[in-house]
Structures are given as C-alpha cells and as structure tokens.
Amino acid sequence: MPVIETNGLSKRFGRKWGLRDCSLSIPAGKVAALVGPNGAGKSTLLRMAAGLSRPTSGEINVLGEVPIGNGASLLKRVGYLDQERPLYRGFRVDEMFRFGEGTNPTWNMTTAHTYVEQLGISLRDRVNNLSGGQQAQVALTICLAKQPELLILDEPAAELDPVAREDLLRLLMREVAERGTSVVLSTHALGDVGSICDYLVIMSHSTIVLADDLEFVVESHRFLSATSPSGRELPEGVTVIDTRSSSRDVTYLVRMTLPLVDETWEITEPTLDEIIMAYLRLARESPSTSSRHESPSTQGQIS
Amino acid sequence: MSEKQPSIHFRLDPRSGIAPYRQLVDQVRSAVEMGRLRGGDQLPSVRQVVTQVTINPNTVHRAYRELESLGLAEGRLGLGTFITENPVIHTTEAGNVELTRQLQLWVKRARAAGIVDDDMLELLRRILNRDERVSS
C-alpha cells in the first residue's frame, strides 16, 4: 500500500492555486524527497498529507486513510515536522518529552532519552538555550519517539550547519534502518537527495513534474550531444528537458521511454544533480502564469 | 551497543556523481584487492553503516546484494554479510600489473602529445560511458 496516494489533488488559496491536479503514489518503505522551487506546492502537499489542511478538490490517502476527519487514528501513525519546528521555548527537554508522552499513546520514552543522550543534549536543557541544530534534533526526536509508520518532514535540515545536518540525517537513517519507517521529506539540498533518498518527486508551479524511483530517474535520462546537429533528428521516444548549445555543438538532456540504440549522437550519463537542476530550470523558464502546466513539452525535432 | 570495530569504514562523496551504492561496492572490491578485507571478514551491518556515513539503508542492502552477485560476499542467515572465502577478483594480479604498465605507457605518450591530465580523464570517462552503453 502506498504511504501517500493522491488523485487530482488540488488546493486553492483565494484566487491562487497552491496545488493543482496532483496525482501521486509514493510506495511504502521509501525515503522520498520532494524538491522544487519555493512556492512549488511542497509544503501545501505535506500539510494536506498531515491532515492540517483540507483539499479544495481531489483525493488524498495517507497509509490508506483520509487524513482529515480520521484525525485520531491516523495521527498515531504519522509523525509530522513543520518547517518552523514548533517547540515550547520555555520548556526543558524532559518537559517536552513528558508532554509528548501525554499526547501520544505510542510514545517510547526510552527512544527519546537514548537519542538526545547520543546527541549530547541534556534532558535538563531549556529549549531556549539550545542551538538551532539541537532544537531541530529535539523536534525530530519527538517525532521519532511517537514511533510512527510514516514521517512527513518539511525541510528538516534547513538552516543547520553541516555537522548538525549530518547528525540529524544519520538519526533519521538509523530510524529507517531499525524500524523500516517510511519517510517523505522536502529539501533544497540536492546533495542529500542522492545519498539518503530512494524516491524522487520534482514539483513546480503547484504540480508534479516527475515522480519515480531514484534509480529509474537516473536510468531514464541521458545527455545527447553532437557537433553538427543541423538536420539531425533526435531518436524516437525521447523528450527534451534541457538544451545547451554553443557555436559548435549542442547537448540535450532527454528523458527516454525506450532504450537508446542511436549511433549518431554521443550519449553520456547525467548525474542526479544535473537531472534535477534541468527540471528546475525548465520550471523557471516556462511561464508561471500558465494555468495548465504540462510536464516537459516535446520539442523533439531540431530545425 | 557492544558491536565490534567494523572491518571497513565506508566513505561517500555526494559530489562525485557516482551512485552511492556503486561507491560502496567499489570500496569493498578495492579493499579485497588490496588485501585489507579477506575471506571470512564480516562486513559492517546496515545499522553500523548508517552511523558511519549518511546513507539510505536500502542503498546499503542494494550494495551488499550486488557484492553477493559479484561473488565477493555472501549473506549468512541471521549472522550478516561476509567476504567469500576465495573472492573472485575479475582481473588477476598479473593482469593488473600488465594493464598498469600499458596505461603508464599510454599516459607517457599522451603527455608527449601535449594532452593535459584533465583531458585524459575526460577521454577515459567518455570511453567508459560508451562501453556502458554498448553493454547495456
């Protein structure tokens, strides 16, 4: 069963679409990354998955349940961490934990204590006095101590220094290794995507541009380049995502639906970063006012 | 936790453009070739690896499966993953020496022809990419 499944999911804020016609199915057991520019709809999607916001139209199911109206039963099974990482600033760490224990029936106090201990945070510390990185770690620990089946994290490592972000991500990966927790997180750090994620969702202009297993994403994209491209046709079944040309040659980043058996183009394998960047660039270049943003256009032929 | 010292400490370069699972496979292979890992050595558990490097546990499983299919490692039920007793290394010791010698010769010639190191690497990369395409 998918952890998050949406069908034609849309959310309107006044006259503006926060999310438009999103259909998605993230399999269980994955660490899925949501990437896309600010305002692409990542937080809107995550908030609806966490049951904090109601769809304008379309459907969303989380762990097989409708998030809104099913609040109590689903709340136990999902851990959600907001971008703002809400903590009670005046509380001590152990007070935050006792609060967590009181509000979550599946709370595991041993997990909570072990994790902060390993991170060098004292239970007596006041949230106010912790560094940004430690606050993020405490916030994540609270999510983990609930022992959820699914973690929904909105930019969990944003604004952290490199060591703090690594500690945080390792804590998360350890959880995945030990409990098999599914994770859906949004991030701007492309470097993290390749190392910790195995499912990728690219969003732009309030909709989903690409969603697939990370390995398949890399396998289905190639650079095609040629020195004198005029009159040359692109192989069958490819969609151009990005074009780079100089006076001498041209290079296309293409998505393929069939294996390439073309001998006239020089074919190289792109890195994951290059693929993601190409989609994000494509999103920036296409007009944001377009009400119907199709996934990359087929500008197949070369004039 | 009283787990013993891991037999290998993995590294991960997210900027290399090489898939993380491939980096783990290459590091084990190279450790076996260099004799730093021997037949019967236990590879670190997935849990241990995720504390060494920031990596998705599924990726570690994937790398270990790949090592098994290469004949370099074997899973023992309930115990973990171990280097096989006589790991198959595709290039023989002698073959390695000969290949290295040929490559040294080639580099010498390339330098004489005025090709700088970066261009040699680029050339090699292109050839490798092309090979991959032919084999896939």
Tab-separated table of C-alpha atoms in Angstrom:
chain	number	residue	atom	x	y	z
A	1	MET	CA	0.000	0.000	0.000
A	2	PRO	CA	1.336	3.444	-0.881
A	3	VAL	CA	2.129	5.739	2.060
A	4	ILE	CA	0.772	8.783	0.251
A	5	GLU	CA	-1.600	8.472	-2.671
A	6	THR	CA	-3.275	11.429	-4.331
A	7	ASN	CA	-5.641	11.670	-7.239
A	8	GLY	CA	-6.336	15.019	-8.898
A	9	LEU	CA	-5.481	16.678	-5.608
A	10	SER	CA	-5.912	20.476	-5.672
A	11	LYS	CA	-5.789	23.270	-3.136
A	12	ARG	CA	-6.791	26.844	-3.789
A	13	PHE	CA	-5.874	29.797	-1.604
A	14	GLY	CA	-8.257	32.560	-2.676
A	15	ARG	CA	-7.564	33.039	-6.360
A	16	LYS	CA	-4.234	31.271	-6.342
A	17	TRP	CA	-3.648	27.549	-6.715
A	18	GLY	CA	-1.390	26.135	-4.039
A	19	LEU	CA	-1.602	22.714	-5.614
A	20	ARG	CA	-3.227	21.732	-8.847
A	21	ASP	CA	-4.306	18.347	-10.129
A	22	CYS	CA	-1.634	16.297	-8.390
A	23	SER	CA	-1.648	12.554	-8.846
A	24	LEU	CA	0.993	10.696	-6.941
A	25	SER	CA	1.659	7.330	-5.359
A	26	ILE	CA	4.637	7.006	-3.033
A	27	PRO	CA	5.344	3.348	-2.172
A	28	ALA	CA	5.917	2.213	1.413
A	29	GLY	CA	9.428	1.727	2.757
A	30	LYS	CA	10.917	4.590	0.778
A	31	VAL	CA	12.720	7.736	1.753
A	32	ALA	CA	11.080	10.098	-0.706
A	33	ALA	CA	12.410	13.563	-1.484
A	34	LEU	CA	10.189	16.411	-2.625
A	35	VAL	CA	12.233	19.001	-4.460
A	36	GLY	CA	11.200	22.157	-6.259
A	37	PRO	CA	11.451	25.918	-6.042
A	38	ASN	CA	9.868	27.847	-3.192
A	39	GLY	CA	6.154	28.172	-3.810
A	40	ALA	CA	6.001	24.993	-5.908
A	41	GLY	CA	3.474	23.426	-3.532
A	42	LYS	CA	5.708	21.128	-1.455
A	43	SER	CA	4.544	22.378	1.949
A	44	THR	CA	0.932	22.529	0.776
A	45	LEU	CA	1.086	18.861	-0.199
A	46	LEU	CA	2.823	17.835	3.042
A	47	ARG	CA	0.339	19.767	5.197
A	48	MET	CA	-2.582	18.055	3.491
A	49	ALA	CA	-0.894	14.676	3.985
A	50	ALA	CA	-0.536	15.502	7.683
A	51	GLY	CA	-4.243	16.330	7.878
A	52	LEU	CA	-3.649	20.001	8.667
A	53	SER	CA	-5.273	21.322	5.540
A	54	ARG	CA	-8.331	20.272	3.576
A	55	PRO	CA	-8.181	19.708	-0.210
A	56	THR	CA	-10.231	22.027	-2.416
A	57	SER	CA	-10.833	19.077	-4.724
A	58	GLY	CA	-9.393	15.656	-5.478
A	59	GLU	CA	-8.418	12.903	-3.076
A	60	ILE	CA	-5.584	12.130	-0.747
A	61	ASN	CA	-4.967	8.936	1.205
A	62	VAL	CA	-2.249	8.519	3.777
A	63	LEU	CA	-1.481	4.950	4.890
A	64	GLY	CA	-4.793	4.041	3.315
A	65	GLU	CA	-6.817	6.584	5.296
A	66	VAL	CA	-8.253	10.001	4.533
A	67	PRO	CA	-6.198	12.403	6.703
A	68	ILE	CA	-8.984	14.826	7.553
A	69	GLY	CA	-11.793	13.509	9.704
A	70	ASN	CA	-9.753	10.449	10.579
A	71	GLY	CA	-7.557	12.617	12.761
A	72	ALA	CA	-7.144	10.492	15.849
A	73	SER	CA	-6.439	7.092	14.328
A	74	LEU	CA	-4.063	8.441	11.689
A	75	LEU	CA	-2.326	10.911	13.998
A	76	LYS	CA	-0.768	7.996	15.888
A	77	ARG	CA	0.693	6.515	12.732
A	78	VAL	CA	2.160	9.673	11.217
A	79	GLY	CA	4.896	11.957	12.515
A	80	TYR	CA	4.858	15.436	11.004
A	81	LEU	CA	7.572	18.046	11.421
A	82	ASP	CA	6.824	21.549	10.289
A	83	GLN	CA	9.412	23.874	8.730
A	84	GLU	CA	9.091	26.036	11.847
A	85	ARG	CA	9.874	23.089	14.178
A	86	PRO	CA	7.417	24.145	16.841
A	87	LEU	CA	8.749	23.635	20.362
A	88	TYR	CA	7.746	25.263	23.610
A	89	ARG	CA	10.675	27.608	24.070
A	90	GLY	CA	10.428	27.897	27.827
A	91	PHE	CA	10.205	24.127	28.371
A	92	ARG	CA	13.041	21.851	29.349
A	93	VAL	CA	13.773	18.900	27.050
A	94	ASP	CA	12.318	16.408	29.556
A	95	GLU	CA	9.207	18.563	29.906
A	96	MET	CA	8.743	18.496	26.123
A	97	PHE	CA	9.098	14.713	26.283
A	98	ARG	CA	6.532	14.357	29.080
A	99	PHE	CA	4.171	16.497	27.042
A	100	GLY	CA	4.795	14.204	24.072
A	101	GLU	CA	4.146	11.141	26.225
A	102	GLY	CA	0.861	12.584	27.457
A	103	THR	CA	-0.423	13.324	23.970
A	104	ASN	CA	0.813	10.239	22.103
A	105	PRO	CA	-0.379	6.756	23.050
A	106	THR	CA	2.525	5.069	21.231
A	107	TRP	CA	5.242	7.238	22.817
A	108	ASN	CA	8.538	5.482	23.573
A	109	MET	CA	10.382	7.358	26.319
A	110	THR	CA	13.478	5.115	26.098
A	111	THR	CA	13.942	6.039	22.433
A	112	ALA	CA	13.585	9.725	23.234
A	113	HIS	CA	16.151	9.562	26.057
A	114	THR	CA	18.650	7.448	24.096
A	115	TYR	CA	18.577	9.726	21.087
A	116	VAL	CA	19.138	13.033	22.893
A	117	GLU	CA	21.786	11.423	25.078
A	118	GLN	CA	23.709	10.328	21.985
A	119	LEU	CA	23.408	13.813	20.548
A	120	GLY	CA	24.923	15.323	23.684
A	121	ILE	CA	21.764	17.123	24.745
A	122	SER	CA	20.827	17.116	28.430
A	123	LEU	CA	17.243	16.455	29.491
A	124	ARG	CA	17.566	19.446	31.814
A	125	ASP	CA	18.437	21.869	28.973
A	126	ARG	CA	15.877	24.526	28.198
A	127	VAL	CA	14.745	24.622	24.563
A	128	ASN	CA	15.573	28.352	24.503
A	129	ASN	CA	19.206	27.693	25.317
A	130	LEU	CA	19.756	25.033	22.644
A	131	SER	CA	21.396	25.824	19.323
A	132	GLY	CA	19.299	25.755	16.150
A	133	GLY	CA	20.755	22.363	15.295
A	134	GLN	CA	19.934	20.908	18.705
A	135	GLN	CA	16.390	22.289	18.537
A	136	ALA	CA	15.945	20.539	15.198
A	137	GLN	CA	17.271	17.319	16.735
A	138	VAL	CA	14.894	17.560	19.698
A	139	ALA	CA	11.981	18.264	17.355
A	140	LEU	CA	12.873	15.215	15.238
A	141	THR	CA	13.388	13.068	18.347
A	142	ILE	CA	9.851	13.955	19.467
A	143	CYS	CA	8.582	12.832	16.066
A	144	LEU	CA	10.558	9.577	16.268
A	145	ALA	CA	9.531	8.764	19.843
A	146	LYS	CA	5.943	8.553	18.628
A	147	GLN	CA	7.151	5.518	16.631
A	148	PRO	CA	5.205	6.481	13.532
A	149	GLU	CA	4.900	4.351	10.403
A	150	LEU	CA	5.359	7.426	8.250
A	151	LEU	CA	7.433	10.536	8.865
A	152	ILE	CA	6.488	13.707	6.999
A	153	LEU	CA	9.274	16.262	7.300
A	154	ASP	CA	9.156	19.733	5.805
A	155	GLU	CA	12.763	20.817	5.226
A	156	PRO	CA	14.049	19.045	8.338
A	157	ALA	CA	17.675	20.118	7.886
A	158	ALA	CA	17.242	23.655	6.591
A	159	GLU	CA	19.449	26.309	8.192
A	160	LEU	CA	21.566	23.763	10.037
A	161	ASP	CA	25.343	23.826	9.981
A	162	PRO	CA	26.988	20.879	8.178
A	163	VAL	CA	27.718	18.814	11.297
A	164	ALA	CA	24.253	19.337	12.764
A	165	ARG	CA	22.594	18.422	9.474
A	166	GLU	CA	24.665	15.262	9.196
A	167	ASP	CA	23.819	14.258	12.778
A	168	LEU	CA	20.152	14.869	12.051
A	169	LEU	CA	20.127	12.895	8.816
A	170	ARG	CA	22.005	9.982	10.402
A	171	LEU	CA	19.467	9.900	13.212
A	172	LEU	CA	16.794	9.688	10.554
A	173	MET	CA	18.583	6.958	8.563
A	174	ARG	CA	19.123	4.945	11.715
A	175	GLU	CA	15.403	5.077	12.358
A	176	VAL	CA	14.749	3.875	8.817
A	177	ALA	CA	17.272	1.030	9.264
A	178	GLU	CA	15.912	-0.095	12.618
A	179	ARG	CA	12.172	0.354	12.246
A	180	GLY	CA	11.657	0.486	8.483
A	181	THR	CA	9.859	3.802	8.828
A	182	SER	CA	8.730	5.388	5.546
A	183	VAL	CA	9.828	8.996	5.096
A	184	VAL	CA	8.590	11.800	2.878
A	185	LEU	CA	10.668	14.950	3.182
A	186	SER	CA	11.076	18.207	1.306
A	187	THR	CA	14.531	19.647	0.747
A	188	HIS	CA	16.554	22.170	-1.216
A	189	ALA	CA	19.827	20.314	-0.611
A	190	LEU	CA	20.285	18.233	-3.740
A	191	GLY	CA	23.350	16.541	-2.259
A	192	ASP	CA	21.138	14.929	0.385
A	193	VAL	CA	18.742	13.569	-2.206
A	194	GLY	CA	21.278	11.218	-3.791
A	195	SER	CA	22.623	9.861	-0.521
A	196	ILE	CA	19.571	9.463	1.697
A	197	CYS	CA	16.603	9.211	-0.662
A	198	ASP	CA	15.442	6.450	-2.977
A	199	TYR	CA	12.323	8.060	-4.408
A	200	LEU	CA	12.154	11.447	-6.074
A	201	VAL	CA	9.278	13.856	-6.600
A	202	ILE	CA	10.008	17.055	-8.507
A	203	MET	CA	7.390	19.793	-8.169
A	204	SER	CA	6.941	23.113	-9.891
A	205	HIS	CA	4.100	25.553	-10.455
A	206	SER	CA	1.830	23.758	-7.999
A	207	THR	CA	2.051	20.417	-9.701
A	208	ILE	CA	4.170	17.284	-10.034
A	209	VAL	CA	6.650	17.197	-12.880
A	210	LEU	CA	8.322	13.871	-12.143
A	211	ALA	CA	7.849	11.132	-9.549
A	212	ASP	CA	9.784	7.881	-9.627
A	213	ASP	CA	12.315	5.580	-8.032
A	214	LEU	CA	15.589	7.445	-7.878
A	215	GLU	CA	17.454	4.727	-9.693
A	216	PHE	CA	14.955	4.730	-12.524
A	217	VAL	CA	15.174	8.532	-12.775
A	218	VAL	CA	18.895	8.280	-13.466
A	219	GLU	CA	18.453	5.324	-15.807
A	220	SER	CA	15.846	7.087	-17.924
A	221	HIS	CA	17.799	10.281	-18.641
A	222	ARG	CA	20.773	10.844	-20.920
A	223	PHE	CA	22.761	13.649	-22.444
A	224	LEU	CA	22.791	13.537	-26.239
A	225	SER	CA	25.341	15.706	-27.948
A	226	ALA	CA	26.522	16.307	-31.460
A	227	THR	CA	28.917	18.684	-33.111
A	228	SER	CA	26.924	19.496	-36.241
A	229	PRO	CA	23.353	18.906	-35.238
A	230	SER	CA	21.565	20.645	-38.075
A	231	GLY	CA	19.123	18.354	-39.824
A	232	ARG	CA	19.779	15.564	-37.380
A	233	GLU	CA	16.728	14.111	-35.717
A	234	LEU	CA	16.510	13.082	-32.128
A	235	PRO	CA	15.956	9.370	-31.547
A	236	GLU	CA	12.429	8.083	-31.185
A	237	GLY	CA	10.742	8.286	-27.820
A	238	VAL	CA	12.835	10.994	-26.217
A	239	THR	CA	11.599	14.177	-24.565
A	240	VAL	CA	13.935	17.149	-24.348
A	241	ILE	CA	14.267	18.543	-20.846
A	242	ASP	CA	17.151	20.941	-21.368
A	243	THR	CA	19.191	22.240	-24.277
A	244	ARG	CA	22.670	23.681	-24.144
A	245	SER	CA	24.279	24.891	-27.310
A	246	SER	CA	27.474	26.599	-28.273
A	247	SER	CA	28.560	27.799	-31.703
A	248	ARG	CA	29.962	24.335	-32.399
A	249	ASP	CA	27.768	21.821	-30.734
A	250	VAL	CA	24.552	21.130	-28.927
A	251	THR	CA	23.745	18.958	-25.924
A	252	TYR	CA	20.264	17.847	-24.953
A	253	LEU	CA	19.227	16.354	-21.685
A	254	VAL	CA	16.485	13.921	-22.647
A	255	ARG	CA	14.082	11.600	-20.911
A	256	MET	CA	13.753	8.318	-22.734
A	257	THR	CA	10.907	5.884	-22.866
A	258	LEU	CA	12.808	3.338	-24.949
A	259	PRO	CA	16.401	2.171	-24.696
A	260	LEU	CA	18.625	4.230	-26.987
A	261	VAL	CA	20.117	2.400	-29.924
A	262	ASP	CA	21.229	5.506	-31.759
A	263	GLU	CA	24.736	5.722	-33.132
A	264	THR	CA	24.697	9.275	-34.446
A	265	TRP	CA	24.628	11.000	-31.038
A	266	GLU	CA	27.237	10.921	-28.370
A	267	ILE	CA	25.492	9.626	-25.285
A	268	THR	CA	26.595	10.305	-21.722
A	269	GLU	CA	25.004	9.599	-18.387
A	270	PRO	CA	23.942	12.654	-16.389
A	271	THR	CA	24.351	12.900	-12.626
A	272	LEU	CA	21.277	13.138	-10.437
A	273	ASP	CA	22.077	16.787	-9.673
A	274	GLU	CA	22.187	17.593	-13.363
A	275	ILE	CA	18.814	15.957	-13.937
A	276	ILE	CA	17.133	17.759	-11.049
A	277	MET	CA	18.688	21.100	-11.996
A	278	ALA	CA	17.462	20.716	-15.573
A	279	TYR	CA	13.877	20.183	-14.394
A	280	LEU	CA	14.080	23.115	-12.007
A	281	ARG	CA	15.485	25.345	-14.741
A	282	LEU	CA	12.762	24.208	-17.099
A	283	ALA	CA	10.210	25.140	-14.460
A	284	ARG	CA	11.677	28.611	-14.046
A	285	GLU	CA	11.721	29.286	-17.767
A	286	SER	CA	8.167	28.231	-18.514
A	287	PRO	CA	5.690	30.978	-17.607
A	288	SER	CA	4.332	30.612	-14.108
A	289	THR	CA	1.014	32.119	-15.217
A	290	SER	CA	0.217	29.155	-17.430
A	291	SER	CA	-2.823	27.595	-15.886
A	292	ARG	CA	-2.189	24.215	-17.391
A	293	HIS	CA	1.426	23.346	-16.850
A	294	GLU	CA	2.117	20.142	-18.681
A	295	SER	CA	5.163	18.144	-17.860
A	296	PRO	CA	8.076	18.931	-20.193
A	297	SER	CA	6.977	19.694	-23.718
A	298	THR	CA	8.093	17.558	-26.592
A	299	GLN	CA	10.260	19.926	-28.544
A	300	GLY	CA	11.656	16.885	-30.261
A	301	GLN	CA	12.786	17.986	-33.698
A	302	ILE	CA	15.596	20.342	-34.445
A	303	SER	CA	15.178	22.971	-37.094
B	1	MET	CA	25.853	-1.338	21.944
B	2	SER	CA	28.774	-3.723	22.094
B	3	GLU	CA	29.327	-4.208	18.382
B	4	LYS	CA	32.962	-4.777	17.492
B	5	GLN	CA	35.034	-2.429	15.345
B	6	PRO	CA	33.841	-2.530	11.747
B	7	SER	CA	36.073	-4.303	9.212
B	8	ILE	CA	35.765	-1.404	6.794
B	9	HIS	CA	34.898	2.254	7.203
B	10	PHE	CA	32.936	3.464	4.199
B	11	ARG	CA	33.236	6.923	2.683
B	12	LEU	CA	30.728	8.664	0.490
B	13	ASP	CA	31.352	11.504	-1.913
B	14	PRO	CA	27.999	13.026	-2.860
B	15	ARG	CA	29.665	15.303	-5.403
B	16	SER	CA	31.321	12.508	-7.386
B	17	GLY	CA	28.250	11.811	-9.484
B	18	ILE	CA	28.749	8.090	-8.827
B	19	ALA	CA	25.689	6.353	-7.399
B	20	PRO	CA	26.142	5.791	-3.622
B	21	TYR	CA	25.569	2.010	-3.880
B	22	ARG	CA	28.278	1.837	-6.540
B	23	GLN	CA	30.695	3.736	-4.266
B	24	LEU	CA	30.197	1.147	-1.505
B	25	VAL	CA	30.648	-1.761	-3.940
B	26	ASP	CA	33.849	-0.211	-5.326
B	27	GLN	CA	35.275	0.370	-1.849
B	28	VAL	CA	34.712	-3.261	-0.826
B	29	ARG	CA	36.135	-4.524	-4.089
B	30	SER	CA	39.206	-2.367	-3.761
B	31	ALA	CA	39.686	-3.403	-0.107
B	32	VAL	CA	39.558	-7.062	-1.175
B	33	GLU	CA	42.032	-6.436	-3.989
B	34	MET	CA	44.391	-4.649	-1.629
B	35	GLY	CA	44.058	-7.389	0.976
B	36	ARG	CA	42.537	-5.087	3.583
B	37	LEU	CA	39.475	-7.332	3.559
B	38	ARG	CA	39.979	-11.092	3.493
B	39	GLY	CA	37.802	-14.145	3.043
B	40	GLY	CA	35.558	-14.639	6.082
B	41	ASP	CA	35.675	-10.987	7.182
B	42	GLN	CA	32.293	-9.691	8.218
B	43	LEU	CA	31.039	-6.547	6.546
B	44	PRO	CA	29.507	-3.964	8.889
B	45	SER	CA	25.778	-4.366	9.473
B	46	VAL	CA	23.435	-1.990	7.708
B	47	ARG	CA	22.820	-0.309	11.063
B	48	GLN	CA	26.554	0.210	11.523
B	49	VAL	CA	26.957	1.635	8.031
B	50	VAL	CA	24.254	4.252	8.539
B	51	THR	CA	26.161	5.515	11.573
B	52	GLN	CA	29.405	5.693	9.536
B	53	VAL	CA	28.018	7.576	6.566
B	54	THR	CA	24.793	9.419	5.879
B	55	ILE	CA	23.158	6.908	3.577
B	56	ASN	CA	19.799	5.289	2.981
B	57	PRO	CA	19.753	1.755	4.478
B	58	ASN	CA	18.081	0.430	1.320
B	59	THR	CA	21.157	1.595	-0.604
B	60	VAL	CA	23.413	-0.442	1.700
B	61	HIS	CA	21.234	-3.538	1.182
B	62	ARG	CA	21.432	-2.898	-2.528
B	63	ALA	CA	25.249	-2.680	-2.436
B	64	TYR	CA	25.516	-5.890	-0.403
B	65	ARG	CA	23.234	-7.713	-2.845
B	66	GLU	CA	25.435	-6.508	-5.692
B	67	LEU	CA	28.549	-7.786	-3.873
B	68	GLU	CA	26.846	-11.152	-3.461
B	69	SER	CA	26.020	-11.358	-7.144
B	70	LEU	CA	29.636	-10.465	-7.950
B	71	GLY	CA	30.726	-13.403	-5.809
B	72	LEU	CA	32.643	-11.138	-3.443
B	73	ALA	CA	30.365	-11.514	-0.454
B	74	GLU	CA	27.783	-13.904	0.915
B	75	GLY	CA	24.864	-13.421	3.253
B	76	ARG	CA	24.667	-15.835	6.166
B	77	LEU	CA	21.194	-16.092	7.570
B	78	GLY	CA	20.856	-14.237	10.850
B	79	LEU	CA	24.586	-13.524	11.028
B	80	GLY	CA	25.287	-10.871	8.436
B	81	THR	CA	27.241	-10.435	5.240
B	82	PHE	CA	30.751	-11.882	4.889
B	83	ILE	CA	33.535	-11.738	2.319
B	84	THR	CA	33.577	-15.098	0.495
B	85	GLU	CA	36.430	-17.465	1.259
B	86	ASN	CA	38.012	-17.216	-2.162
B	87	PRO	CA	36.663	-13.950	-3.514
B	88	VAL	CA	36.576	-13.834	-7.284
B	89	ILE	CA	38.513	-10.822	-8.439
B	90	HIS	CA	37.987	-10.288	-12.084
B	91	THR	CA	41.431	-9.148	-13.019
B	92	THR	CA	44.274	-11.389	-11.926
B	93	GLU	CA	47.283	-9.983	-10.136
B	94	ALA	CA	49.452	-10.472	-13.204
B	95	GLY	CA	46.832	-8.959	-15.488
B	96	ASN	CA	46.731	-5.903	-13.234
B	97	VAL	CA	50.436	-5.383	-13.490
B	98	GLU	CA	50.358	-5.643	-17.248
B	99	LEU	CA	47.383	-3.286	-17.559
B	100	THR	CA	49.046	-0.763	-15.280
B	101	ARG	CA	52.211	-0.919	-17.340
B	102	GLN	CA	50.281	-0.348	-20.558
B	103	LEU	CA	48.390	2.553	-19.046
B	104	GLN	CA	51.618	4.140	-17.838
B	105	LEU	CA	52.979	3.853	-21.337
B	106	TRP	CA	49.835	5.380	-22.759
B	107	VAL	CA	49.965	8.300	-20.310
B	108	LYS	CA	53.585	8.906	-21.273
B	109	ARG	CA	52.642	9.049	-24.942
B	110	ALA	CA	49.637	11.263	-24.262
B	111	ARG	CA	51.798	13.716	-22.317
B	112	ALA	CA	54.318	13.756	-25.139
B	113	ALA	CA	51.462	14.594	-27.490
B	114	GLY	CA	50.605	17.564	-25.270
B	115	ILE	CA	47.399	16.183	-23.714
B	116	VAL	CA	46.872	17.529	-20.209
B	117	ASP	CA	45.712	15.311	-17.318
B	118	ASP	CA	42.167	16.669	-17.257
B	119	ASP	CA	41.722	15.862	-20.921
B	120	MET	CA	42.982	12.322	-20.363
B	121	LEU	CA	40.442	11.847	-17.606
B	122	GLU	CA	37.714	13.220	-19.847
B	123	LEU	CA	38.755	10.877	-22.612
B	124	LEU	CA	38.671	7.886	-20.281
B	125	ARG	CA	35.299	8.945	-18.939
B	126	ARG	CA	33.895	9.129	-22.468
B	127	ILE	CA	35.234	5.731	-23.355
B	128	LEU	CA	33.810	4.225	-20.183
B	129	ASN	CA	30.430	5.793	-20.850
B	130	ARG	CA	30.413	4.444	-24.369
B	131	ASP	CA	31.294	0.968	-23.127
B	132	GLU	CA	28.485	1.072	-20.626
B	133	ARG	CA	26.105	1.943	-23.394
B	134	VAL	CA	27.260	-0.941	-25.549
B	135	SER	CA	26.978	-3.440	-22.725
B	136	SER	CA	23.538	-2.282	-21.580
